[in-house]
Amino acid sequence: MAFDGLFTHAMVHELNATLAGGRIAKINQPYPLELLMVIRANRHNYPLLLSANPAYPRVQITQIPYQNPANPSNFTMTMRKYLDGAIIDEIKQVDNDRIIQIFFQHRDELGDLQTLILQIEIMARHSNIILFQAADHKIIDTIKHVGSDQNRVRTLLPGTTFIMPPKQARTNPFLPNQHYSDLVRQFKDDPRELAKALQNQYQGFGSDSALELAHRLLTSDHLPSTYENFLATFNQTHATLYENERGKLNFAAFTPTINYKHPRSFDSLSDLLDAFYADKAERDRSKELAGQVIKVINNVLKKDRRKVKKLNQELDDAKTADQYRINGEILTTYLHQLQPGMTEIELPNFYANNEPITISLAPELSPSRNAQRYFTKYNKLKTSVDYVNEQLALTNQEIDYLSAILSQIDLAAPADIQDIRLELQEQGYIKQKGSSKKQRKTKPSQPSEYQTSSGIPVLVGKNNRQNDQLTFKIANKNELWFHVKDLPGSHVVLRSTSPSDEEIQEAAEIAAYFSKGRDSSHVQVDYLPIKAIHKPSGARPGFVTFRGQTTLTVTPKLP
């Protein structure tokens, strides 16, 4: 089920029961299109997440931890100015649409009480969060500014008059009506066609909720009670997480009766959404925060790959160096046969059974200078080989290093992105803002912890700063260290000095999971004691050397 109008109805009912009368205690914007307000209500603090992220727009109370940016955005500062300390008067849904309005009572600079409305529009790429005055509908600010060049019908900019989105000509299902009876008679043999008809007739029906109601109506002995009972579930919800017939994870505000497997119940819709979005939203947030980092890395990788191609071409050219030496020696041997002004000469090649060879000459040079010219080219090419090989090795090392960081970003939580950004600043890939002397050294975030089936901790570094911290400061020298073989991956430490074969197997599976080989069925993983791991002087973060390892082939998975 999507966050459709029916789910919005249920969420508004839940939020009203929990938050009405509460006071805004904190306002933060942890991610570009998401606002988080801590609301003090009934002697509890409730973090209310308002998301206009086009992939995961929603409103919910969340328990997922977040990290605030160092500097609040202009939108955050505006929200704090107008809503800090404000009281939530009421939370409403507009008809049965995916629009939620939160009404606040707040005193202005003169002490006069005013009503402000925060409207959250849950509409995929058109999602937005808009604060406007109830009295004159003047927009105070929006999380996404929409100018007249983007939308001629509806401008969403500070200072303009707020206009509601265009209203759909559909029936609010919570108002008295009998349209469903006519639709059942028309599509009594096809539940999917009935579901489509319900979506076209009523506001706020997603495909899953429409299909659920269609099946209930077609198997009903009394249509009015079935219809009313279905809508009543959105006032007394049964938050359910389940898999549909295609194995895709889904959520609903009711207990589904069709096309579901492995249902899990939750105490609230907010808890349900935390469970559903935890991994998806965190990964999306990480990539959103890592946008500049990814762009910098891809630009450098593009240059490096061009450089590798050019260096390999130079090595191919150097393979012809011996021919220049041979030409020079043949010219020196038969120097007396060269005449000034010649452009080429045919001479016997004593390196190939005196077969005739044609050698090009520069007519403006003397015979001896022509011979010397070939020796010069030979020496230049031979001298360049060592330099080219050195540059090729360094460039390939940089490609491996940056490719590993891209793999880390794929698995990173938002908190890990800051470590990656700081590492790239220290390595000179990203410019530091302000004076480097003013930059405070920050401790790396802590490695993630998992456990084997026997309860032994397994620590996982999610980025290079964590990897160095884990391997050389946290781990004991007799504990086992794991890393996927010949691929980018995390440093993994099994916190046991005498582990069983099963514990080693499980730690290797975790190491394979946190690597570029995560989607493979068979991944080789090296392991050995920490004391056998070495970091060369001047090596990049996360780089180590070792030998004497044991290798296992495992299938990546978490315990």
Coordinates of C-alpha atoms in Angstrom, one line a residue:
M1 CA 0.0 0.0 0.0
A2 CA 1.3 3.4 -0.8
F3 CA 0.9 6.5 1.5
D4 CA -2.4 7.1 -0.2
G5 CA -5.4 9.2 1.0
L6 CA -6.8 6.4 3.1
F7 CA -3.4 5.9 4.9
T8 CA -3.2 9.7 5.3
H9 CA -6.6 9.6 7.0
A10 CA -5.4 7.0 9.4
M11 CA -2.2 8.8 10.1
V12 CA -3.9 12.1 10.8
H13 CA -6.2 10.2 13.2
E14 CA -3.2 8.7 15.0
L15 CA -1.2 12.0 15.1
N16 CA -4.2 14.0 16.5
A17 CA -4.6 11.5 19.3
T18 CA -0.9 11.8 20.2
L19 CA 0.2 15.3 19.4
A20 CA -2.9 17.7 19.7
G21 CA -2.1 20.2 22.4
G22 CA 1.6 19.6 22.2
R23 CA 4.3 22.3 22.1
I24 CA 7.1 22.5 19.5
A25 CA 10.4 22.0 21.5
K26 CA 13.0 21.7 18.7
I27 CA 13.1 22.1 14.9
N28 CA 15.8 20.7 12.7
Q29 CA 16.3 19.8 9.0
P30 CA 18.6 16.8 9.1
Y31 CA 18.2 16.2 5.3
P32 CA 17.5 18.7 2.4
L33 CA 13.8 17.8 2.0
E34 CA 12.9 16.6 5.5
L35 CA 11.9 18.6 8.6
L36 CA 12.0 17.1 12.0
M37 CA 10.1 18.7 14.9
V38 CA 10.3 17.5 18.4
I39 CA 6.9 17.9 20.0
R40 CA 6.4 17.9 23.8
A41 CA 3.0 16.3 24.5
N42 CA 1.6 14.4 27.5
R43 CA 5.0 14.6 29.2
H44 CA 6.7 12.9 26.3
N45 CA 8.9 14.1 23.4
Y46 CA 7.7 12.9 20.0
P47 CA 10.0 13.5 16.9
L48 CA 7.6 14.3 14.1
L49 CA 9.2 13.7 10.7
L50 CA 7.8 15.7 7.7
S51 CA 9.3 14.4 4.5
A52 CA 9.0 16.0 1.0
N53 CA 11.5 13.5 -0.4
P54 CA 10.0 12.5 -3.8
A55 CA 10.9 8.8 -3.2
Y56 CA 9.6 8.6 0.4
P57 CA 7.2 11.5 1.1
R58 CA 5.4 11.0 4.4
V59 CA 4.4 12.3 7.9
Q60 CA 5.1 10.2 10.9
I61 CA 6.6 10.0 14.4
T62 CA 10.0 8.5 14.0
Q63 CA 12.4 6.8 16.4
I64 CA 15.2 6.5 13.7
P65 CA 18.2 8.5 14.9
Y66 CA 19.3 11.5 12.8
Q67 CA 22.3 13.8 12.7
N68 CA 21.8 17.6 12.3
P69 CA 24.0 19.5 9.9
A70 CA 26.6 21.8 11.3
N71 CA 24.8 24.9 10.0
P72 CA 20.9 25.2 9.9
S73 CA 19.4 26.0 6.6
N74 CA 17.4 29.2 5.9
F75 CA 14.2 27.2 5.9
T76 CA 15.1 25.8 9.3
M77 CA 15.8 29.3 10.7
T78 CA 12.4 30.5 9.4
M79 CA 10.6 27.5 10.9
R80 CA 12.2 28.2 14.3
K81 CA 11.4 31.9 14.1
Y82 CA 7.7 31.3 13.6
L83 CA 7.0 27.9 15.2
D84 CA 9.4 27.5 18.1
G85 CA 7.2 27.1 21.2
A86 CA 4.0 27.0 19.1
I87 CA 1.1 24.9 20.2
I88 CA -0.5 22.3 17.9
D89 CA -4.2 23.2 17.8
E90 CA -5.3 20.5 15.4
I91 CA -4.1 18.2 12.6
K92 CA -6.5 17.9 9.6
Q93 CA -6.6 16.1 6.3
V94 CA -7.9 18.0 3.2
D95 CA -10.9 15.9 2.0
N96 CA -9.5 12.4 1.5
D97 CA -6.4 13.7 -0.3
R98 CA -2.7 13.2 0.5
I99 CA -2.6 16.7 2.1
I100 CA -2.1 17.2 5.9
Q101 CA -2.6 20.6 7.6
I102 CA -1.2 21.2 11.1
F103 CA -2.7 24.2 12.8
F104 CA -0.5 26.1 15.2
Q105 CA -1.3 28.8 17.7
H106 CA 1.7 31.2 18.1
R107 CA 2.3 34.7 19.4
D108 CA 4.0 37.2 17.1
E109 CA 6.6 39.8 18.0
L110 CA 3.8 42.0 19.5
G111 CA 2.4 39.3 21.6
D112 CA -0.7 38.8 19.5
L113 CA -2.0 35.3 19.0
Q114 CA -2.0 34.1 15.4
T115 CA -2.8 30.9 13.6
L116 CA -0.3 29.4 11.3
I117 CA -0.8 26.4 9.0
L118 CA 1.9 24.0 8.0
Q119 CA 0.7 22.1 5.0
I120 CA 2.4 18.8 4.0
E121 CA 1.7 17.7 0.4
I122 CA 2.5 14.0 -0.1
M123 CA 2.6 13.9 -3.9
A124 CA 5.8 12.2 -5.1
R125 CA 8.0 14.7 -7.0
H126 CA 5.5 17.4 -6.3
S127 CA 5.7 16.9 -2.5
N128 CA 6.2 20.0 -0.5
I129 CA 6.1 21.5 3.0
I130 CA 4.5 25.0 3.2
L131 CA 4.0 27.4 6.1
F132 CA 1.5 30.1 5.6
Q133 CA -0.7 32.5 7.7
A134 CA -4.3 31.4 8.3
A135 CA -5.7 34.9 8.2
D136 CA -4.5 36.1 4.8
H137 CA -2.9 32.9 3.3
K138 CA 0.4 34.7 2.9
I139 CA 3.2 32.1 2.4
I140 CA 6.0 32.4 5.0
D141 CA 8.3 29.8 3.4
T142 CA 8.4 26.4 1.7
I143 CA 10.9 23.6 1.8
K144 CA 10.9 23.6 -2.1
H145 CA 10.4 27.0 -3.9
V146 CA 8.2 26.7 -7.0
G147 CA 8.3 29.8 -9.3
S148 CA 6.0 30.7 -12.1
D149 CA 8.4 29.3 -14.7
Q150 CA 7.9 25.9 -13.0
N151 CA 4.2 26.0 -12.4
R152 CA 2.0 28.7 -14.1
V153 CA -1.0 27.7 -12.0
R154 CA 0.5 27.6 -8.5
T155 CA 3.5 29.7 -7.4
L156 CA 5.0 28.7 -4.0
L157 CA 7.3 31.4 -2.9
P158 CA 7.7 33.4 0.3
G159 CA 5.4 36.4 0.3
T160 CA 3.0 35.1 -2.4
T161 CA -0.6 34.1 -1.7
F162 CA -1.1 30.4 -0.9
I163 CA -3.3 28.5 -3.4
M164 CA -4.5 24.9 -2.8
P165 CA -3.5 22.3 -5.4
P166 CA -6.1 21.6 -8.1
K167 CA -8.9 19.5 -6.7
Q168 CA -9.8 16.2 -8.2
A169 CA -13.4 15.7 -9.3
R170 CA -13.8 12.5 -7.2
T171 CA -16.0 11.5 -4.3
N172 CA -14.8 11.7 -0.7
P173 CA -15.4 8.0 0.3
F174 CA -16.1 9.1 4.0
L175 CA -19.2 11.1 2.9
P176 CA -22.5 9.3 2.4
N177 CA -22.8 7.7 -1.0
Q178 CA -24.0 4.6 -2.9
H179 CA -21.6 4.7 -5.9
Y180 CA -19.9 1.5 -4.8
S181 CA -23.1 -0.4 -5.3
D182 CA -23.4 0.7 -8.9
L183 CA -19.7 -0.2 -9.5
V184 CA -20.1 -3.7 -8.0
R185 CA -23.1 -4.4 -10.3
Q186 CA -21.1 -3.2 -13.3
F187 CA -17.8 -5.1 -12.5
K188 CA -19.2 -8.1 -10.5
D189 CA -17.0 -10.6 -12.3
D190 CA -13.6 -8.8 -12.3
P191 CA -12.1 -7.6 -9.0
R192 CA -9.2 -5.8 -10.7
E193 CA -11.5 -3.8 -13.0
L194 CA -13.7 -3.0 -10.0
A195 CA -10.6 -1.8 -8.2
K196 CA -9.7 0.6 -11.0
A197 CA -13.3 1.9 -11.1
L198 CA -13.1 2.5 -7.3
Q199 CA -9.9 4.5 -7.8
N200 CA -11.5 6.6 -10.5
Q201 CA -14.7 7.2 -8.4
Y202 CA -13.2 7.9 -5.0
Q203 CA -10.5 10.2 -3.6
G204 CA -7.4 8.7 -2.0
F205 CA -7.5 5.1 -3.1
G206 CA -4.2 3.5 -3.9
S207 CA -4.1 0.4 -6.0
D208 CA -3.7 -2.0 -3.0
S209 CA -6.4 -0.5 -0.9
A210 CA -8.8 -0.3 -3.9
L211 CA -8.1 -4.0 -4.7
E212 CA -8.7 -5.0 -1.1
L213 CA -12.1 -3.2 -1.0
A214 CA -13.0 -4.7 -4.3
H215 CA -12.5 -8.2 -3.0
R216 CA -14.4 -7.5 0.2
L217 CA -17.3 -6.0 -1.8
L218 CA -17.5 -8.9 -4.2
T219 CA -17.6 -11.5 -1.4
S220 CA -20.1 -9.4 0.7
D221 CA -23.6 -10.4 1.8
H222 CA -24.4 -6.7 2.7
L223 CA -22.5 -4.1 0.7
P224 CA -23.2 -1.0 2.9
S225 CA -21.9 -2.6 6.1
T226 CA -18.8 -4.0 4.2
Y227 CA -18.1 -0.6 2.8
E228 CA -18.5 1.2 6.1
N229 CA -16.5 -1.4 8.0
F230 CA -13.6 -1.1 5.6
L231 CA -13.5 2.7 6.0
A232 CA -13.9 2.3 9.8
T233 CA -10.5 0.4 9.9
F234 CA -8.8 3.7 9.1
N235 CA -10.0 5.1 12.4
Q236 CA -9.1 2.0 14.4
T237 CA -6.0 0.9 12.5
H238 CA -4.2 -2.5 12.4
A239 CA -0.7 -1.5 11.3
T240 CA 0.6 -4.4 9.2
L241 CA 3.8 -5.1 7.3
Y242 CA 3.6 -7.9 4.8
E243 CA 4.9 -9.4 1.5
N244 CA 2.6 -9.3 -1.6
E245 CA 2.3 -12.1 -4.2
R246 CA 5.5 -10.9 -5.9
G247 CA 7.5 -11.0 -2.7
K248 CA 7.7 -7.2 -2.4
L249 CA 7.5 -5.7 1.1
N250 CA 4.4 -3.6 1.6
F251 CA 2.5 -1.8 4.4
A252 CA -1.1 -1.2 5.2
A253 CA -3.3 0.4 7.9
F254 CA -5.5 -2.7 7.9
T255 CA -5.0 -6.4 8.0
P256 CA -5.1 -7.6 4.4
T257 CA -7.3 -10.5 3.3
I258 CA -5.7 -11.1 -0.1
N259 CA -2.3 -11.4 -1.7
Y260 CA -0.2 -11.3 1.4
K261 CA 2.5 -13.4 3.1
H262 CA 4.4 -13.2 6.4
P263 CA 2.3 -10.4 8.1
R264 CA 3.8 -8.5 11.0
S265 CA 1.7 -6.2 13.3
F266 CA 2.9 -3.0 14.9
D267 CA 1.5 -0.9 17.7
S268 CA 1.3 2.2 15.5
L269 CA 1.4 3.4 11.9
S270 CA 4.6 5.4 12.8
D271 CA 6.3 2.2 14.1
L272 CA 5.2 0.5 10.9
L273 CA 6.7 3.2 8.7
D274 CA 10.0 3.1 10.7
A275 CA 10.3 -0.6 10.0
F276 CA 9.4 -0.2 6.3
Y277 CA 11.6 2.8 5.5
A278 CA 14.5 2.2 7.9
D279 CA 16.8 0.7 5.3
K280 CA 15.4 2.3 2.1
A281 CA 15.2 5.8 3.4
E282 CA 18.6 5.7 5.2
R283 CA 20.3 4.5 2.0
D284 CA 18.6 7.3 0.0
R285 CA 19.5 9.9 2.6
S286 CA 23.1 8.7 2.5
K287 CA 23.3 9.2 -1.3
E288 CA 21.6 12.5 -1.0
L289 CA 24.1 13.7 1.5
A290 CA 27.0 12.2 -0.5
G291 CA 26.0 13.9 -3.7
Q292 CA 29.1 16.2 -3.8
V293 CA 31.4 13.4 -2.7
I294 CA 30.1 11.1 -5.5
K295 CA 30.5 13.9 -8.0
V296 CA 34.1 14.6 -7.0
I297 CA 35.0 10.9 -7.0
N298 CA 33.4 10.3 -10.4
N299 CA 35.3 13.3 -11.9
V300 CA 38.6 12.1 -10.6
L301 CA 37.9 8.5 -11.8
K302 CA 37.1 9.8 -15.3
K303 CA 40.4 11.6 -15.5
D304 CA 42.3 8.7 -14.1
R305 CA 40.8 6.2 -16.6
R306 CA 41.8 8.6 -19.5
K307 CA 45.3 8.8 -18.0
V308 CA 45.6 5.0 -17.8
K309 CA 44.7 4.7 -21.4
K310 CA 47.3 7.3 -22.4
L311 CA 50.0 5.7 -20.2
N312 CA 49.3 2.3 -21.7
Q313 CA 49.7 3.8 -25.2
E314 CA 53.0 5.2 -24.2
L315 CA 54.1 1.8 -23.0
D316 CA 53.1 0.3 -26.4
D317 CA 55.1 3.0 -28.2
A318 CA 58.1 2.1 -26.0
K319 CA 58.1 -1.4 -27.3
T320 CA 59.4 -0.1 -30.6
A321 CA 62.4 1.5 -28.9
D322 CA 64.8 -1.3 -30.0
Q323 CA 64.0 -0.5 -33.6
Y324 CA 65.3 3.0 -33.1
R325 CA 68.5 1.7 -31.6
I326 CA 68.9 -0.8 -34.5
N327 CA 68.4 2.0 -37.1
G328 CA 71.0 4.1 -35.3
E329 CA 73.6 1.3 -35.3
I330 CA 73.0 0.4 -39.0
L331 CA 73.4 4.1 -40.0
T332 CA 76.6 4.4 -37.9
T333 CA 78.0 1.2 -39.6
Y334 CA 77.3 2.5 -43.1
L335 CA 77.8 6.2 -42.4
H336 CA 80.0 6.6 -45.4
Q337 CA 77.1 5.7 -47.7
L338 CA 74.9 8.5 -46.5
Q339 CA 74.9 11.7 -48.6
P340 CA 73.6 15.1 -47.5
G341 CA 70.0 15.8 -48.5
M342 CA 68.9 12.2 -48.6
T343 CA 65.4 11.5 -47.3
E344 CA 65.8 7.7 -46.9
I345 CA 68.3 5.0 -47.6
E346 CA 68.2 1.2 -48.0
L347 CA 70.8 -0.8 -46.1
P348 CA 71.4 -4.4 -45.1
N349 CA 70.1 -5.2 -41.6
F350 CA 72.8 -7.3 -39.9
Y351 CA 70.3 -8.1 -37.1
A352 CA 68.0 -9.9 -39.6
N353 CA 70.3 -11.9 -41.9
N354 CA 71.3 -8.7 -43.9
E355 CA 67.7 -8.4 -45.2
P356 CA 67.4 -4.9 -46.8
I357 CA 65.8 -2.2 -44.5
T358 CA 64.7 1.3 -45.5
I359 CA 65.5 4.0 -42.9
S360 CA 64.0 7.5 -43.1
L361 CA 66.4 10.4 -42.9
A362 CA 66.1 14.1 -42.1
P363 CA 67.6 15.8 -45.3
E364 CA 68.6 19.0 -43.3
L365 CA 70.8 16.9 -40.9
S366 CA 74.3 15.6 -41.5
P367 CA 74.8 11.7 -41.7
S368 CA 76.2 11.5 -38.1
R369 CA 73.3 13.7 -36.8
N370 CA 70.8 11.4 -38.5
A371 CA 72.2 8.4 -36.7
Q372 CA 72.4 10.3 -33.4
R373 CA 68.7 11.2 -33.9
Y374 CA 67.7 7.6 -33.7
F375 CA 69.8 6.9 -30.6
T376 CA 68.2 10.0 -28.9
K377 CA 64.7 8.6 -29.6
Y378 CA 65.7 5.2 -28.3
N379 CA 67.1 6.7 -25.0
K380 CA 64.1 8.9 -24.5
L381 CA 61.7 6.0 -24.9
K382 CA 63.7 3.6 -22.6
T383 CA 64.0 6.3 -19.9
S384 CA 60.3 7.0 -20.0
V385 CA 59.3 3.4 -19.3
D386 CA 60.2 3.4 -15.6
Y387 CA 58.4 6.7 -15.1
V388 CA 55.3 5.6 -17.1
N389 CA 55.1 2.3 -15.1
E390 CA 55.4 4.3 -11.8
Q391 CA 52.6 6.7 -12.9
L392 CA 50.5 3.8 -14.1
A393 CA 50.8 2.0 -10.7
L394 CA 50.0 5.2 -8.8
T395 CA 47.0 5.9 -11.0
N396 CA 45.6 2.4 -10.7
Q397 CA 46.0 2.6 -6.9
E398 CA 44.0 5.8 -6.9
I399 CA 41.3 4.2 -9.0
D400 CA 41.1 1.3 -6.6
Y401 CA 41.0 3.7 -3.6
L402 CA 38.2 5.8 -5.0
S403 CA 36.2 2.8 -6.3
A404 CA 36.4 1.4 -2.7
I405 CA 35.0 4.6 -1.3
L406 CA 32.1 4.5 -3.8
S407 CA 31.4 1.0 -2.5
Q408 CA 31.4 2.3 1.0
I409 CA 28.9 5.0 0.1
D410 CA 26.5 2.3 -1.1
L411 CA 26.5 0.7 2.4
A412 CA 26.9 3.9 4.4
A413 CA 24.5 5.4 6.9
P414 CA 24.1 9.2 6.9
A415 CA 26.5 9.4 9.9
D416 CA 29.2 7.6 8.0
I417 CA 29.1 10.1 5.1
Q418 CA 30.7 12.8 7.3
D419 CA 33.7 10.5 7.9
I420 CA 34.1 9.9 4.2
R421 CA 33.8 13.6 3.4
L422 CA 36.5 14.4 6.1
E423 CA 38.8 11.7 4.7
L424 CA 38.5 13.1 1.2
Q425 CA 39.3 16.6 2.6
E426 CA 42.4 15.3 4.3
Q427 CA 43.5 13.6 1.1
G428 CA 43.0 16.8 -0.8
Y429 CA 40.1 15.8 -3.0
I430 CA 37.6 18.2 -1.4
K431 CA 38.5 21.7 -0.4
Q432 CA 38.0 22.6 3.2
K433 CA 35.9 25.7 3.9
G434 CA 37.7 28.4 5.8
S435 CA 41.2 28.2 7.3
S436 CA 42.6 24.7 7.8
K437 CA 43.8 25.8 11.3
K438 CA 40.2 26.4 12.3
Q439 CA 39.1 22.9 11.3
R440 CA 38.4 20.8 14.4
K441 CA 39.5 17.2 14.3
T442 CA 36.5 15.0 14.7
K443 CA 36.5 11.5 15.9
P444 CA 35.4 8.8 13.4
S445 CA 32.0 7.4 14.0
Q446 CA 32.0 4.0 15.7
P447 CA 32.1 0.7 13.8
S448 CA 28.8 -1.2 13.6
E449 CA 28.4 -4.3 15.8
Y450 CA 26.8 -7.6 15.0
Q451 CA 26.8 -10.9 16.8
T452 CA 27.3 -14.5 15.8
S453 CA 24.7 -17.1 16.7
S454 CA 26.7 -17.9 19.7
G455 CA 26.8 -14.3 20.9
I456 CA 30.4 -13.3 19.9
P457 CA 30.6 -9.6 18.8
V458 CA 31.6 -8.9 15.2
L459 CA 32.7 -5.3 14.5
V460 CA 32.4 -3.8 11.0
G461 CA 34.1 -0.7 9.7
K462 CA 31.8 1.2 7.3
N463 CA 34.5 3.6 6.0
N464 CA 38.3 4.0 5.9
R465 CA 38.5 6.1 9.1
Q466 CA 36.4 3.4 10.9
N467 CA 38.5 0.7 9.3
D468 CA 41.8 2.2 10.7
Q469 CA 40.3 2.8 14.1
L470 CA 38.9 -0.7 14.3
T471 CA 42.0 -2.6 13.0
F472 CA 44.7 -0.6 14.9
K473 CA 43.1 0.8 18.0
I474 CA 40.0 -1.1 19.0
A475 CA 40.8 -4.8 18.1
N476 CA 43.1 -7.0 20.2
K477 CA 46.2 -8.3 18.4
N478 CA 45.1 -12.0 18.8
E479 CA 41.5 -11.5 17.5
L480 CA 40.7 -12.4 13.9
W481 CA 40.5 -9.9 11.1
F482 CA 38.5 -10.5 7.9
H483 CA 38.4 -8.9 4.5
V484 CA 36.9 -9.9 1.2
K485 CA 39.6 -11.1 -1.3
D486 CA 40.7 -8.8 -4.1
L487 CA 37.6 -6.5 -3.8
P488 CA 36.7 -3.3 -1.9
G489 CA 35.2 -4.1 1.4
S490 CA 35.0 -3.4 5.2
H491 CA 37.5 -4.4 7.8
V492 CA 35.7 -6.9 10.0
V493 CA 36.9 -8.2 13.4
L494 CA 35.7 -11.2 15.2
R495 CA 36.1 -10.4 18.9
S496 CA 37.4 -13.8 20.0
T497 CA 40.9 -15.2 20.4
S498 CA 39.8 -18.9 20.1
P499 CA 36.7 -18.9 17.8
S500 CA 34.9 -22.0 16.6
D501 CA 34.7 -22.9 12.9
E502 CA 31.1 -21.8 12.8
E503 CA 31.9 -18.4 14.3
I504 CA 34.6 -17.9 11.7
Q505 CA 32.2 -18.9 9.0
E506 CA 29.6 -16.4 10.2
A507 CA 32.2 -13.5 10.5
A508 CA 33.3 -14.3 6.9
E509 CA 29.7 -14.1 5.7
I510 CA 29.4 -10.7 7.4
A511 CA 32.7 -9.5 5.7
A512 CA 31.3 -10.7 2.3
Y513 CA 28.1 -8.8 2.9
F514 CA 29.9 -5.5 3.6
S515 CA 31.8 -5.7 0.3
K516 CA 31.5 -5.1 -3.4
G517 CA 30.7 -8.8 -3.7
R518 CA 27.5 -8.4 -1.7
D519 CA 25.2 -9.5 -4.5
S520 CA 27.3 -12.6 -5.4
S521 CA 26.5 -16.1 -4.2
H522 CA 30.1 -17.2 -3.7
V523 CA 32.7 -14.7 -2.3
Q524 CA 36.2 -15.4 -1.1
V525 CA 37.2 -13.9 2.2
D526 CA 40.7 -13.8 3.8
Y527 CA 41.2 -14.0 7.5
L528 CA 44.2 -13.9 9.9
P529 CA 45.1 -12.5 13.3
I530 CA 45.2 -8.8 13.8
K531 CA 48.9 -8.9 14.7
A532 CA 49.7 -10.0 11.1
I533 CA 48.1 -6.8 9.7
H534 CA 50.5 -4.0 8.8
K535 CA 50.0 -0.4 7.5
P536 CA 52.8 0.9 5.4
S537 CA 54.2 4.3 6.3
G538 CA 52.3 7.1 4.3
A539 CA 49.6 4.7 3.1
R540 CA 46.1 5.9 2.4
P541 CA 43.4 5.5 5.0
G542 CA 42.1 1.9 5.1
F543 CA 45.1 0.4 3.2
V544 CA 46.9 -2.5 4.9
T545 CA 49.2 -5.3 3.9
F546 CA 49.3 -8.9 5.2
R547 CA 50.4 -12.4 4.3
G548 CA 49.8 -15.9 5.7
Q549 CA 46.0 -15.6 5.5
T550 CA 43.4 -18.4 5.2
T551 CA 40.7 -18.0 2.6
L552 CA 37.1 -19.1 2.8
T553 CA 34.4 -19.1 0.2
V554 CA 31.0 -18.0 1.6
T555 CA 27.6 -16.6 0.7
P556 CA 27.2 -13.0 1.9
K557 CA 24.6 -12.6 4.7
L558 CA 24.0 -11.0 8.1
P559 CA 23.3 -13.2 11.2

